[in-house]
Amino acid sequence: MIPAPFDYVRAGSADEALAALAEHGDEAKLLAGGHSLLPLMKLRLASPSVLVDVGRLSDLTGVRQDGDTVVIGALTTHHDVERSDVLRTQVPLLAHVAGQVGDPQVRHRGTIGGSIAHADPASDLPAAVLALGGSFTAISAARGSRTIEAADFFTGFLESALEPDELLTEIRVPAVPGAGWSFQKFNRRALDWAIVGVAAVSRNGSSGVGLVNMGPTPLLAAGVASAWSGGASPAEAAEHVAEGADPGADMNATVEYRTHLAKVLTRRALEEAGG
Amino acid sequence: MTTTEPRTDTDTGPNGDGAGVIGSRLLRREDPALLTGEGRYTDDLQIPGALHMALVRSPYAHARITSIDTSEAAAAPGVRAVYTAADLDDLWANPMPCAWPVTDDMKNPAHYPLAQDKVAYVGDAVALVLAESNVAARDAVELVDVDYEPLPAVIDLEDALSDRVVIHEDLGTNTSYTWDLDLDEDAVQAAFDGAAHTVTGRFVQQRLLPMAMEPRAVACVPAPFGGGVTLYSATQVPHILKVMAAVTTGISEADIRVVAPSVGGGFGSKLNVYAEELLALGLADKLKVPVRWAEERGENAQATIHGRGQIQEIDIAADADGKVTGVRVRLLADMGAYLQLVTPGIPLLGAFLYCGVYDVPAFSFTCTSVFTTMTPTDAYRGAGRPEATYAIERGMDLLAKEVGVDPAEIRRRNYITKDQFPYTAVTGLEYDSGDHAGAATIALDLAKYDELRTEQKRRRDAGETKHLGIGMSSYFEMCGLAPSRVLASLKYSAGGWESATVRMLPTGKVEVVSGATPHGQGHETCWSMIVAERLGVSPDDVEVLHSDTAISPHGMDTYGSRSLPVGGVAIAMACDRVIDKAKQIAAHQLEASADDLQFSGGVFTVAGSPDKEMPLAAVAFEAFTAHDLPDDTEPSLEARVTYDPPNFSWPFGTHVCVLEVDEETGQIDVLDYVAVDDCGTQINPMIVEGQVHGGIIQGLAQALFEEAVFDADGNPQAASLAEYLVPAASDVPTLRLGHSVTPSPTNPLGVKGVGEAGTIGAASTVINAVVDALSHLGVTEMRMPASPLHVWQAIQAAKDGGGSDSVTASASDTVSADRDTQSDTLSPQTQPGGGS
Amino acid sequence: MRVTVTVNGSARSAEVEPRTLLVHLLRETLGLTGTNVGCDTTSCGACTVHLDGRSVKSCTVLAVQADGSEITTIEGMATDGVLHPMQQAFMENHGLQCGYCTPGMVMASTALIAEAQADGTTIDEQSIREGLEGNLCRCTGYQNIVASVLACARGEVGDGTGVQVRAGATA
C-alpha cells in the first residue's frame, strides 16, 4: 500500500521536466495523473528513485484541430478527452474509448499521454490510436522534438520507443468525421481491464484495427484491416486476427478462448464500423 | 423460560395493536454517523504512543524455515523491535483456539500466531515488526531476511487425501476427521435399490474470499499502572474473543476488555480469533504500550479466512413419479492449513439441509475434511448451508431432467406441504413452519415463468444464439444458531444463547444492553423498535448498548442469522419481565390486584376503574426512589434474560433467475432475479430487504464472478480487488423481492432471522439458469464461477460430443480438458501471461 | 516537503514525505478519518474525495500532487448540522449497512450527478450503476444505493429536519 521512498520534483515547465529527466536518467519516472504508475508503486512493483511531476503543465492539455489532424495534449485527462467537442465530431472513436478507461474517478486523473507512455497491452487507448494510424510527439533536452508513429511506438511489454530523457507531449490522430468506427471491450466486470478489446475505424476504403490484450504490446491487426479494406466480409476479415498476435493465458482466458473472442469481437467491430 | 404463547394482558405484542412500530420502515439511527464520517472503525481510533505492528509473511505455501535474520530490520528507522516465534513463546498459555472439535479423534495441529519451523500457507506469519509508524513497520518488514526450504504444495483435495505430502508431520496424515450423519444406511440403500430414477451430481464449492469492505484491524491499549487491557478489534465476536484470548494468552479474563468499534462488514470472516489479535494483546500487555495493526487488502486475501472449499457428491433416488425416496451425500472439505475458530464445523452446518425443503424419508451424509497448504477456511455467509442448498437444488434439476418434467414441477411433487408443519425431518430436527409451495408460486408468478418458457422455446426453434435460461431454487436455512444442547451434541465448544438487559431509567428513557454485535445489520434500530412496541415508548427514547464487554458483559455475538431470533427475542422477553415487575409495583401503588391490570400504550390501567392509571415511566421513577414498593420487590426497573432458543428457526424461500447466455462469447447477462424470502415476522422490512439484496448478490457473485484461485505451487492468484471479482453496481441486476410472512411459532416475536437467506438461495438459482439456458446444446453441468471462459468451454465440449446426455453419469465439475485434478481450486496449467 | 491544502473550507498545512498518499494525509495527519481505505489496487473507491471539484480516489494521489488544491471530504458534506441531500437520500433509501463504503459512495455519487447535470446526460438506474463502477460495496448489493442516488437526482429527498448531526465540519 505504501510506496518505497523517492524524491519528488515538480516541473514548472516542460523544459524543467526535461532537465530533470536528463539529470536523473533511468532513476526518474514522469508522473502525470499517476493512475498507471502509482498503483505499481503502491505494490512496490516499481520503485523509481525520482518522480518528476508534470501534472501541472497546462500547456500540454487540450484538444485542437490542425487541418486534417487532431492534436491532443498528452496531459489531457480521459475525462476531458471523452468530452472534447472536437474529438466527438472528428474522432468519435477516441472520445468513446477514453470514456471506457477505468471508472469516473480514474478518468478524472488519468491522462492519455500517461496511458500511452505506460504501454500496457491491456490498455484501451493505445489500440484506438493504432487503429487510427496516429502518431506521437516527444521532446528531449538533448535532441529536441521528434514524431513517432504509433505503429512503431510499442516495442515490448510496458516498453515504448520513448527514451528515458523524453517527454511525450502530443497525440496526433487523423480527423475522420463520418468514418465508421467501433470499440468492442470484453470484460467480466465493467471496471476491469479488457480480456480482449478491438478498436476499428474505416473511412474511404482504408481501415485500421487495433487490439487490446492480444500480446505483449498493443497490436495493429494489419491482416484484418487489409482483408477488410480488400472487400472481405467482417467474418472473413476477422479470421486474420491472430496473425502477428501472441495471446496469453491468464485466469480469465486460455489462449484458445482469447483467440476465439478476438475473432468474435473483431467481426462485431467490423460489422458495427461498416454498418 | 420460553414463552411461545402471546401475552393476553398486554396488547403490545406482535399480535396486538401495539404502537405499530414493528413492521414499519423506520429509518436507521446508525446512519447519520456513518454518513458523515463520524463512524469510528478500528483503524480510525486515535491512540497516541501506539506502536504499529506489521507481519512478515511466508511467500511459500509450504516450506521449512531455516533461518530468520532480523538484525537489519531491527536497526531500521523507527523500529522498536522485531520478533520471531521463539521470542514470543512466553506469550502463550495455549495454542490458538479451535472451538469445534467435531469428532473425538479430530486431528488439530497446534497453531500459534507466528509460525516456527514450518509455514503451511502463503501468508503464514513468521515474524513481527513493531515500529513507531505504520510506514516504518511496513518498510522494515522488507528488511527481515527469512530463508526457506520450499516443500511441495498441497492444493488439490484428493491429493491432500492421499497423504502424498503430509503437511503437519506430527499428525501423520492430512485428514482431520471423518464425520457421519448415521441415520439408517439400510433405508438409504433400499431406496436406491428400489429406485425408478437415480441421479448423481458432483459439484465443487470453490474457495471464496469474504472481502468485507473494511480490512481487519486491531488496537490493544493497556491501562497504565497495571490495570487491564482493552482490545479493540474489527470483530463480530467480542465476547468469544475475550474468552478465547484469555485462554490463549493466560491473561486473566477479568482484565481483558474487548470492544468492537464500528465494524465494516464481516460475513463470517470476522467471526474468529486471529493471530494479529492475540499478538497485539500479548505484546501490549507485556510491553505496557498500545499496539495496533491495520490489514492491507492484499494481506487480507491471505491472512483472513476463506469461505467454502468443498467437493460434493450427491445421489438422489426417486420413484417413477419423481418423488424422492433417498438422498446420499459425500463431502470432501478443505480446511486449509490450520483449524481456525470453527473451521471443522462449517461443512457440518449444512449436513442437516441436504434433503432441502423436500419430504425425504431416507438420508445419509458423510464428510471427510483435509488440510491443504492454503489459507484456513471458516465461516462465510451461510457457512455450510449455501453449499447444501446448492447440492440439493442442482440435484433436483438433474432429477427433473431425468424424470422428464419441468424443474418447477419436480419440486412441487416433493415439497414438504404447509400442513405437514411442524415437520420432523429424517435427521430428527423439527422444522417450525413453512409454506414452500406458496413461496414458489409467488416467485414463479412474479417471474412470469410460463411466458419465459414460451420465449425460451421460441428462441430455440428460431436457432438464436442468445440463449434464455430460467433457474429456480427453493431453500430453507437453519438459523438462529442455536440451542445449546444441540451444539453440545455436535461437540461445539460454546453455547448458542443470547443475553439482553432492558432497564427503564428514572426519567423514563430505556437502555437495552444486547450481547449481539452488529456490523451493518441495523441492530440498534431494530432493538429500539422491539422495545418501543413492547414498552410503549418512542424508539428515540431507547438507547442500545452493545459490542463492548465492559458495557455488555454477556453475549454470544453475531453470526448464523441469530441476532434477531435469539438476541431480539431475548430483548422482547426482558421487556416482558420489566412489564411484569412494573405491574407488581403499579398494582401495589394503585391498590389493585395485579390480575386486574392491563398494560397498553405505555400505561397501566385497572379494569373497571377508569380513574386509576400509572404510566410505566412513573413506575420507573418509583422503582428508583423505592419509597413505596411491595415487600418482595427490589428497587430499579430492569430485567435481564439469557435466552437459549429451544430450536433453530427455519427461514425459507424460492428464488428465480432469468438470464441470457451469449453462445459466441460465453457472456451472461442476468435479465431478472426474483426472490421470495420468508423470515417470519419482519421487524423492519426496509432492513430485511437490504439483507436479502446483499445476500443474493453475494450468492450471485459466487455463481458468476468469484473464485480464490491458487496455482499449483499454492500461490494465490486473485489476491486483490482487481483480480478477485467482487462485482460492482453495473455488473449485477436489480432484484425483485416478493413477500411472504410465515411467523415462527417458537418465539414470541415470530421471527426467524434473514442475514444469510439471500446467499443461501442464490448460487444454485443462477447456475440452474445457466445450465437451463444451454441444456438444448447438450450442456448438463456448469462449474462455478460460470465465467465466460467456463461457459464457452462447456458449450464447446458439449458440441464436441463430450457433454453427457445421461444424468445418471457423474457430472464433472469442469469440462476443461487440461484439468484432471479434482481440486476445489482452479489449477491453470499455463502461467498468467502478460497483459492484465 | 510541505503541502498546503484547503480541506472542507479550511486551510491546512503539513510536512509529508513525497510518498505520502493523499488518503493518509487526510486520515492520519489531518485526523479526517471519514475517508476509508478498502483496497490497494485503486479498485474499491472507499477513499473517494473531491479534488478541485472532481471525484478522485485519494489513495492514488500523492499528497504533494494535491498541494494548493481544494479538497472536500465526507466530513464537509453536511452543512451546519444538516445532511447534504445525497446523505439524506442514502438514509431514506437504506443505501448503507456497515457504512464503510458509504463516504466514498456519497462523494462519487454527488460528483456523478453534478457532472451529469452539467453535461445534460441521462440520469437513470443504468447510468448510475455505470457511474459507480469505481465504488465497491459488499453489504447492500447496490440496489438501495442506486435508489438513493436516483432519489437525490430527482429531488425526492426529505428536508432533513430531525436528523441530529454534529454542526460544523471538522477540518
mmCIF file of N, CA and C in Angstrom, chain B residues 27-28 31-32 34-38 40-41 43-44 135 139 209-211 213-215 263-265 267 297-298 380 519-520 686-687 690-691 693-694 697-698 706 720-722 727-730 732-735, chain C residues 17 19 27 31 33-34 36-41 43-44 74-75 78 83 87 90-92 94 96-103 106 125 129-130 132-133 136-144 163-166:
data_model
loop_
_atom_site.group_PDB
_atom_site.id
_atom_site.type_symbol
_atom_site.label_atom_id
_atom_site.label_comp_id
_atom_site.label_asym_id
_atom_site.label_seq_id
_atom_site.Cartn_x
_atom_site.Cartn_y
_atom_site.Cartn_z
ATOM 1 N N LEU B 27 -36.372 4.600 9.696
ATOM 2 C CA LEU B 27 -35.024 4.892 9.207
ATOM 3 C C LEU B 27 -34.012 4.576 10.295
ATOM 4 N N ARG B 28 -32.798 4.247 9.875
ATOM 5 C CA ARG B 28 -31.818 3.734 10.812
ATOM 6 C C ARG B 28 -31.145 4.842 11.596
ATOM 7 N N ASP B 31 -27.361 5.589 10.793
ATOM 8 C CA ASP B 31 -26.937 6.223 9.546
ATOM 9 C C ASP B 31 -26.266 7.588 9.663
ATOM 10 N N PRO B 32 -26.794 8.520 10.443
ATOM 11 C CA PRO B 32 -26.162 9.845 10.426
ATOM 12 C C PRO B 32 -24.664 9.813 10.714
ATOM 13 N N LEU B 34 -22.579 7.302 10.274
ATOM 14 C CA LEU B 34 -21.862 6.643 9.188
ATOM 15 C C LEU B 34 -21.837 7.520 7.937
ATOM 16 N N LEU B 35 -22.900 8.263 7.721
ATOM 17 C CA LEU B 35 -22.981 9.098 6.519
ATOM 18 C C LEU B 35 -22.093 10.325 6.589
ATOM 19 N N THR B 36 -21.732 10.733 7.786
ATOM 20 C CA THR B 36 -20.960 11.958 7.909
ATOM 21 C C THR B 36 -19.501 11.689 8.240
ATOM 22 N N GLY B 37 -19.106 10.445 8.224
ATOM 23 C CA GLY B 37 -17.724 10.116 8.522
ATOM 24 C C GLY B 37 -17.429 10.074 10.006
ATOM 25 N N GLU B 38 -18.479 10.055 10.815
ATOM 26 C CA GLU B 38 -18.290 10.002 12.263
ATOM 27 C C GLU B 38 -18.154 8.567 12.772
ATOM 28 N N ARG B 40 -16.546 5.268 13.807
ATOM 29 C CA ARG B 40 -15.155 5.054 14.224
ATOM 30 C C ARG B 40 -14.811 3.584 14.031
ATOM 31 N N TYR B 41 -14.205 3.291 12.890
ATOM 32 C CA TYR B 41 -13.723 1.945 12.661
ATOM 33 C C TYR B 41 -12.390 1.795 13.373
ATOM 34 N N ASP B 43 -9.343 1.241 12.681
ATOM 35 C CA ASP B 43 -8.163 1.975 12.222
ATOM 36 C C ASP B 43 -8.347 3.485 12.336
ATOM 37 N N ASP B 44 -9.548 3.942 12.641
ATOM 38 C CA ASP B 44 -9.786 5.370 12.825
ATOM 39 C C ASP B 44 -9.400 5.838 14.225
ATOM 40 N N VAL B 135 4.198 3.182 8.434
ATOM 41 C CA VAL B 135 5.139 3.234 7.307
ATOM 42 C C VAL B 135 6.461 2.586 7.691
ATOM 43 N N ASP B 139 7.994 -0.747 5.993
ATOM 44 C CA ASP B 139 9.320 -0.692 5.361
ATOM 45 C C ASP B 139 10.232 -1.752 5.960
ATOM 46 N N LEU B 209 -13.315 -15.513 -1.181
ATOM 47 C CA LEU B 209 -12.775 -14.544 -0.232
ATOM 48 C C LEU B 209 -13.923 -13.666 0.260
ATOM 49 N N PRO B 210 -14.146 -13.622 1.567
ATOM 50 C CA PRO B 210 -15.263 -12.818 2.066
ATOM 51 C C PRO B 210 -15.190 -11.340 1.677
ATOM 52 N N MET B 211 -13.997 -10.745 1.668
ATOM 53 C CA MET B 211 -13.818 -9.368 1.185
ATOM 54 C C MET B 211 -14.828 -8.384 1.781
ATOM 55 N N MET B 213 -15.661 -4.907 3.159
ATOM 56 C CA MET B 213 -15.012 -3.700 2.680
ATOM 57 C C MET B 213 -14.007 -3.148 3.680
ATOM 58 N N GLU B 214 -14.235 -3.360 4.961
ATOM 59 C CA GLU B 214 -13.225 -2.949 5.933
ATOM 60 C C GLU B 214 -12.240 -4.103 6.138
ATOM 61 N N PRO B 215 -10.962 -3.908 5.773
ATOM 62 C CA PRO B 215 -9.983 -4.934 6.133
ATOM 63 C C PRO B 215 -9.903 -5.015 7.653
ATOM 64 N N VAL B 263 -17.821 -1.624 12.806
ATOM 65 C CA VAL B 263 -17.196 -2.726 12.059
ATOM 66 C C VAL B 263 -17.750 -2.700 10.645
ATOM 67 N N GLY B 264 -16.852 -2.698 9.676
ATOM 68 C CA GLY B 264 -17.257 -2.536 8.285
ATOM 69 C C GLY B 264 -17.518 -3.859 7.588
ATOM 70 N N GLY B 265 -18.550 -4.563 8.037
ATOM 71 C CA GLY B 265 -18.889 -5.836 7.400
ATOM 72 C C GLY B 265 -18.066 -6.981 7.954
ATOM 73 N N PHE B 267 -19.517 -10.862 7.462
ATOM 74 C CA PHE B 267 -19.944 -12.015 6.658
ATOM 75 C C PHE B 267 -19.304 -13.302 7.151
ATOM 76 N N ARG B 297 -5.303 -4.784 1.948
ATOM 77 C CA ARG B 297 -6.213 -5.665 1.220
ATOM 78 C C ARG B 297 -5.505 -6.906 0.677
ATOM 79 N N GLY B 298 -4.310 -6.727 0.125
ATOM 80 C CA GLY B 298 -3.583 -7.891 -0.392
ATOM 81 C C GLY B 298 -3.283 -8.877 0.727
ATOM 82 N N TYR B 380 -18.303 -18.302 6.218
ATOM 83 C CA TYR B 380 -18.577 -17.219 5.264
ATOM 84 C C TYR B 380 -20.043 -17.298 4.892
ATOM 85 N N HIS B 519 -22.601 -5.398 12.668
ATOM 86 C CA HIS B 519 -21.565 -4.876 11.788
ATOM 87 C C HIS B 519 -22.207 -4.481 10.459
ATOM 88 N N GLY B 520 -23.349 -3.805 10.583
ATOM 89 C CA GLY B 520 -24.049 -3.307 9.401
ATOM 90 C C GLY B 520 -25.516 -3.680 9.377
ATOM 91 N N MET B 686 -37.575 -2.658 5.652
ATOM 92 C CA MET B 686 -36.509 -1.990 4.903
ATOM 93 C C MET B 686 -35.176 -2.688 5.155
ATOM 94 N N ILE B 687 -34.920 -3.018 6.407
ATOM 95 C CA ILE B 687 -33.678 -3.689 6.769
ATOM 96 C C ILE B 687 -33.679 -5.122 6.250
ATOM 97 N N GLY B 690 -32.757 -5.036 2.651
ATOM 98 C CA GLY B 690 -31.325 -4.774 2.480
ATOM 99 C C GLY B 690 -30.502 -6.028 2.699
ATOM 100 N N GLN B 691 -30.860 -6.814 3.707
ATOM 101 C CA GLN B 691 -30.138 -8.062 3.968
ATOM 102 C C GLN B 691 -30.309 -9.036 2.814
ATOM 103 N N HIS B 693 -31.067 -8.289 -0.365
ATOM 104 C CA HIS B 693 -30.310 -7.780 -1.527
ATOM 105 C C HIS B 693 -28.846 -8.181 -1.427
ATOM 106 N N GLY B 694 -28.246 -7.834 -0.304
ATOM 107 C CA GLY B 694 -26.807 -8.076 -0.157
ATOM 108 C C GLY B 694 -26.473 -9.552 -0.204
ATOM 109 N N ILE B 697 -26.787 -10.922 -3.862
ATOM 110 C CA ILE B 697 -25.692 -10.501 -4.736
ATOM 111 C C ILE B 697 -24.414 -11.264 -4.398
ATOM 112 N N GLN B 698 -24.197 -11.586 -3.115
ATOM 113 C CA GLN B 698 -23.014 -12.385 -2.791
ATOM 114 C C GLN B 698 -23.135 -13.796 -3.350
ATOM 115 N N GLU B 706 -16.743 -14.979 -8.666
ATOM 116 C CA GLU B 706 -15.659 -15.090 -7.688
ATOM 117 C C GLU B 706 -14.994 -16.460 -7.615
ATOM 118 N N SER B 720 -6.379 -9.567 -4.758
ATOM 119 C CA SER B 720 -6.671 -8.145 -4.654
ATOM 120 C C SER B 720 -8.070 -7.928 -5.207
ATOM 121 N N LEU B 721 -8.613 -6.783 -4.993
ATOM 122 C CA LEU B 721 -9.943 -6.496 -5.533
ATOM 123 C C LEU B 721 -9.898 -6.205 -7.024
ATOM 124 N N ALA B 722 -8.688 -6.139 -7.563
ATOM 125 C CA ALA B 722 -8.579 -6.016 -9.016
ATOM 126 C C ALA B 722 -8.724 -7.382 -9.672
ATOM 127 N N PRO B 727 -18.247 -8.021 -7.608
ATOM 128 C CA PRO B 727 -18.882 -7.219 -8.656
ATOM 129 C C PRO B 727 -19.222 -5.806 -8.206
ATOM 130 N N ALA B 728 -19.279 -4.909 -9.192
ATOM 131 C CA ALA B 728 -19.705 -3.533 -8.947
ATOM 132 C C ALA B 728 -21.166 -3.380 -9.375
ATOM 133 N N ALA B 729 -21.688 -2.175 -9.190
ATOM 134 C CA ALA B 729 -23.119 -1.954 -9.422
ATOM 135 C C ALA B 729 -23.541 -2.281 -10.842
ATOM 136 N N SER B 730 -22.669 -2.025 -11.805
ATOM 137 C CA SER B 730 -23.075 -2.256 -13.195
ATOM 138 C C SER B 730 -22.953 -3.713 -13.598
ATOM 139 N N VAL B 732 -24.328 -6.258 -11.753
ATOM 140 C CA VAL B 732 -25.348 -7.078 -11.095
ATOM 141 C C VAL B 732 -26.733 -6.529 -11.399
ATOM 142 N N PRO B 733 -27.742 -7.380 -11.326
ATOM 143 C CA PRO B 733 -29.086 -6.956 -11.703
ATOM 144 C C PRO B 733 -29.819 -6.230 -10.582
ATOM 145 N N THR B 734 -30.931 -5.652 -10.953
ATOM 146 C CA THR B 734 -31.887 -5.161 -9.960
ATOM 147 C C THR B 734 -32.746 -6.352 -9.550
ATOM 148 N N LEU B 735 -32.927 -6.505 -8.276
ATOM 149 C CA LEU B 735 -33.661 -7.654 -7.761
ATOM 150 C C LEU B 735 -35.116 -7.273 -7.513
ATOM 151 N N GLU C 17 6.131 13.146 3.488
ATOM 152 C CA GLU C 17 7.102 12.571 2.566
ATOM 153 C C GLU C 17 6.494 12.640 1.171
ATOM 154 N N ARG C 19 6.177 10.303 -0.748
ATOM 155 C CA ARG C 19 5.383 9.098 -0.977
ATOM 156 C C ARG C 19 4.088 9.060 -0.168
ATOM 157 N N ARG C 27 -6.340 11.176 6.584
ATOM 158 C CA ARG C 27 -6.719 10.350 7.727
ATOM 159 C C ARG C 27 -5.788 10.537 8.912
ATOM 160 N N GLY C 31 -6.448 13.976 10.634
ATOM 161 C CA GLY C 31 -7.440 13.391 11.527
ATOM 162 C C GLY C 31 -8.828 13.235 10.931
ATOM 163 N N THR C 33 -10.911 10.952 9.519
ATOM 164 C CA THR C 33 -10.939 9.510 9.296
ATOM 165 C C THR C 33 -12.192 9.044 8.584
ATOM 166 N N GLY C 34 -13.044 9.942 8.173
ATOM 167 C CA GLY C 34 -14.243 9.531 7.439
ATOM 168 C C GLY C 34 -13.913 8.869 6.114
ATOM 169 N N ASN C 36 -12.134 6.313 3.880
ATOM 170 C CA ASN C 36 -11.640 4.986 4.257
ATOM 171 C C ASN C 36 -10.749 4.362 3.209
ATOM 172 N N VAL C 37 -9.941 3.421 3.652
ATOM 173 C CA VAL C 37 -9.079 2.649 2.765
ATOM 174 C C VAL C 37 -9.630 1.230 2.700
ATOM 175 N N GLY C 38 -9.983 0.770 1.504
ATOM 176 C CA GLY C 38 -10.578 -0.562 1.383
ATOM 177 C C GLY C 38 -9.786 -1.516 0.514
ATOM 178 N N CYS C 39 -8.763 -0.993 -0.170
ATOM 179 C CA CYS C 39 -8.020 -1.880 -1.066
ATOM 180 C C CYS C 39 -6.643 -1.304 -1.312
ATOM 181 N N ASP C 40 -5.877 -1.937 -2.147
ATOM 182 C CA ASP C 40 -4.575 -1.399 -2.521
ATOM 183 C C ASP C 40 -4.356 -1.427 -4.023
ATOM 184 N N THR C 41 -5.455 -1.513 -4.778
ATOM 185 C CA THR C 41 -5.342 -1.575 -6.236
ATOM 186 C C THR C 41 -6.246 -0.563 -6.934
ATOM 187 N N SER C 43 -9.218 -0.022 -6.714
ATOM 188 C CA SER C 43 -10.438 -0.689 -7.171
ATOM 189 C C SER C 43 -11.693 -0.225 -6.439
ATOM 190 N N CYS C 44 -11.612 -0.064 -5.107
ATOM 191 C CA CYS C 44 -12.847 -0.054 -4.318
ATOM 192 C C CYS C 44 -13.511 1.298 -4.155
ATOM 193 N N ILE C 74 -15.933 13.647 3.141
ATOM 194 C CA ILE C 74 -17.285 13.354 3.633
ATOM 195 C C ILE C 74 -17.639 14.261 4.812
ATOM 196 N N GLU C 75 -16.615 14.632 5.580
ATOM 197 C CA GLU C 75 -16.885 15.483 6.744
ATOM 198 C C GLU C 75 -17.366 16.867 6.320
ATOM 199 N N ALA C 78 -22.127 17.645 5.064
ATOM 200 C CA ALA C 78 -23.238 18.202 5.843
ATOM 201 C C ALA C 78 -22.913 19.653 6.148
ATOM 202 N N LEU C 83 -27.809 17.371 6.953
ATOM 203 C CA LEU C 83 -27.240 16.461 5.969
ATOM 204 C C LEU C 83 -27.358 17.034 4.570
ATOM 205 N N GLN C 87 -26.683 12.596 1.301
ATOM 206 C CA GLN C 87 -26.631 11.855 2.553
ATOM 207 C C GLN C 87 -28.053 11.547 3.020
ATOM 208 N N PHE C 90 -29.490 8.741 0.995
ATOM 209 C CA PHE C 90 -28.974 7.431 1.386
ATOM 210 C C PHE C 90 -29.670 6.945 2.648
ATOM 211 N N MET C 91 -29.921 7.849 3.543
ATOM 212 C CA MET C 91 -30.582 7.438 4.783
ATOM 213 C C MET C 91 -32.025 7.013 4.509
ATOM 214 N N GLU C 92 -32.711 7.782 3.685
ATOM 215 C CA GLU C 92 -34.132 7.490 3.443
ATOM 216 C C GLU C 92 -34.345 6.240 2.612
ATOM 217 N N HIS C 94 -32.167 3.549 2.643
ATOM 218 C CA HIS C 94 -31.382 2.439 3.189
ATOM 219 C C HIS C 94 -30.217 2.109 2.254
ATOM 220 N N LEU C 96 -27.113 2.279 2.935
ATOM 221 C CA LEU C 96 -25.901 1.859 3.625
ATOM 222 C C LEU C 96 -26.249 0.821 4.673
ATOM 223 N N GLN C 97 -25.277 -0.049 4.944
ATOM 224 C CA GLN C 97 -25.435 -1.022 6.015
ATOM 225 C C GLN C 97 -24.261 -0.884 6.973
ATOM 226 N N CYS C 98 -23.086 -1.369 6.623
ATOM 227 C CA CYS C 98 -21.965 -1.226 7.552
ATOM 228 C C CYS C 98 -21.342 0.154 7.485
ATOM 229 N N GLY C 99 -21.570 0.854 6.392
ATOM 230 C CA GLY C 99 -21.115 2.230 6.273
ATOM 231 C C GLY C 99 -19.700 2.431 5.775
ATOM 232 N N TYR C 100 -18.938 1.350 5.554
ATOM 233 C CA TYR C 100 -17.526 1.557 5.242
ATOM 234 C C TYR C 100 -17.326 2.127 3.846
ATOM 235 N N CYS C 101 -18.135 1.698 2.902
ATOM 236 C CA CYS C 101 -18.005 2.201 1.528
ATOM 237 C C CYS C 101 -18.748 3.519 1.361
ATOM 238 N N THR C 102 -19.540 3.862 2.363
ATOM 239 C CA THR C 102 -20.513 4.952 2.221
ATOM 240 C C THR C 102 -19.903 6.316 1.958
ATOM 241 N N PRO C 103 -18.893 6.734 2.687
ATOM 242 C CA PRO C 103 -18.318 8.046 2.349
ATOM 243 C C PRO C 103 -17.879 8.123 0.893
ATOM 244 N N VAL C 106 -20.962 8.348 -1.331
ATOM 245 C CA VAL C 106 -21.592 9.667 -1.303
ATOM 246 C C VAL C 106 -20.781 10.651 -2.132
ATOM 247 N N GLU C 125 -31.248 4.594 -13.747
ATOM 248 C CA GLU C 125 -30.655 3.499 -12.989
ATOM 249 C C GLU C 125 -29.387 2.990 -13.665
ATOM 250 N N ARG C 129 -25.599 3.052 -12.181
ATOM 251 C CA ARG C 129 -24.814 1.823 -11.968
ATOM 252 C C ARG C 129 -23.460 1.935 -12.659
ATOM 253 N N GLU C 130 -23.457 2.450 -13.882
ATOM 254 C CA GLU C 130 -22.185 2.596 -14.598
ATOM 255 C C GLU C 130 -21.307 3.646 -13.945
ATOM 256 N N LEU C 132 -21.049 4.372 -10.942
ATOM 257 C CA LEU C 132 -20.494 3.939 -9.657
ATOM 258 C C LEU C 132 -19.634 2.689 -9.794
ATOM 259 N N GLU C 133 -19.196 2.399 -11.011
ATOM 260 C CA GLU C 133 -18.320 1.250 -11.251
ATOM 261 C C GLU C 133 -17.090 1.256 -10.383
ATOM 262 N N LEU C 136 -16.992 -0.119 -4.797
ATOM 263 C CA LEU C 136 -17.459 -1.447 -4.442
ATOM 264 C C LEU C 136 -18.159 -1.442 -3.095
ATOM 265 N N CYS C 137 -19.190 -2.253 -3.008
ATOM 266 C CA CYS C 137 -19.926 -2.448 -1.751
ATOM 267 C C CYS C 137 -20.158 -3.938 -1.575
ATOM 268 N N ARG C 138 -20.031 -4.404 -0.364
ATOM 269 C CA ARG C 138 -20.224 -5.832 -0.126
ATOM 270 C C ARG C 138 -21.529 -6.108 0.627
ATOM 271 N N CYS C 139 -22.118 -5.070 1.210
ATOM 272 C CA CYS C 139 -23.292 -5.279 2.058
ATOM 273 C C CYS C 139 -24.620 -5.156 1.325
ATOM 274 N N THR C 140 -24.757 -4.127 0.504
ATOM 275 C CA THR C 140 -26.091 -3.749 0.042
ATOM 276 C C THR C 140 -26.517 -4.412 -1.257
ATOM 277 N N GLY C 141 -25.562 -4.986 -2.004
ATOM 278 C CA GLY C 141 -25.954 -5.469 -3.323
ATOM 279 C C GLY C 141 -26.280 -4.329 -4.278
ATOM 280 N N TYR C 142 -26.015 -3.098 -3.880
ATOM 281 C CA TYR C 142 -26.126 -1.877 -4.700
ATOM 282 C C TYR C 142 -27.545 -1.376 -4.925
ATOM 283 N N GLN C 143 -28.532 -2.214 -4.754
ATOM 284 C CA GLN C 143 -29.883 -1.825 -5.158
ATOM 285 C C GLN C 143 -30.336 -0.547 -4.467
ATOM 286 N N ASN C 144 -30.166 -0.488 -3.160
ATOM 287 C CA ASN C 144 -30.637 0.699 -2.457
ATOM 288 C C ASN C 144 -29.691 1.885 -2.613
ATOM 289 N N VAL C 163 -32.857 15.045 11.926
ATOM 290 C CA VAL C 163 -31.669 14.192 11.952
ATOM 291 C C VAL C 163 -30.563 14.953 12.660
ATOM 292 N N GLN C 164 -30.108 14.412 13.776
ATOM 293 C CA GLN C 164 -29.067 15.087 14.543
ATOM 294 C C GLN C 164 -27.703 14.780 13.968
ATOM 295 N N VAL C 165 -27.050 15.785 13.447
ATOM 296 C CA VAL C 165 -25.645 15.578 13.098
ATOM 297 C C VAL C 165 -24.846 16.682 13.757
ATOM 298 N N ARG C 166 -23.559 16.443 13.909
ATOM 299 C CA ARG C 166 -22.717 17.427 14.575
ATOM 300 C C ARG C 166 -22.559 18.628 13.661
#
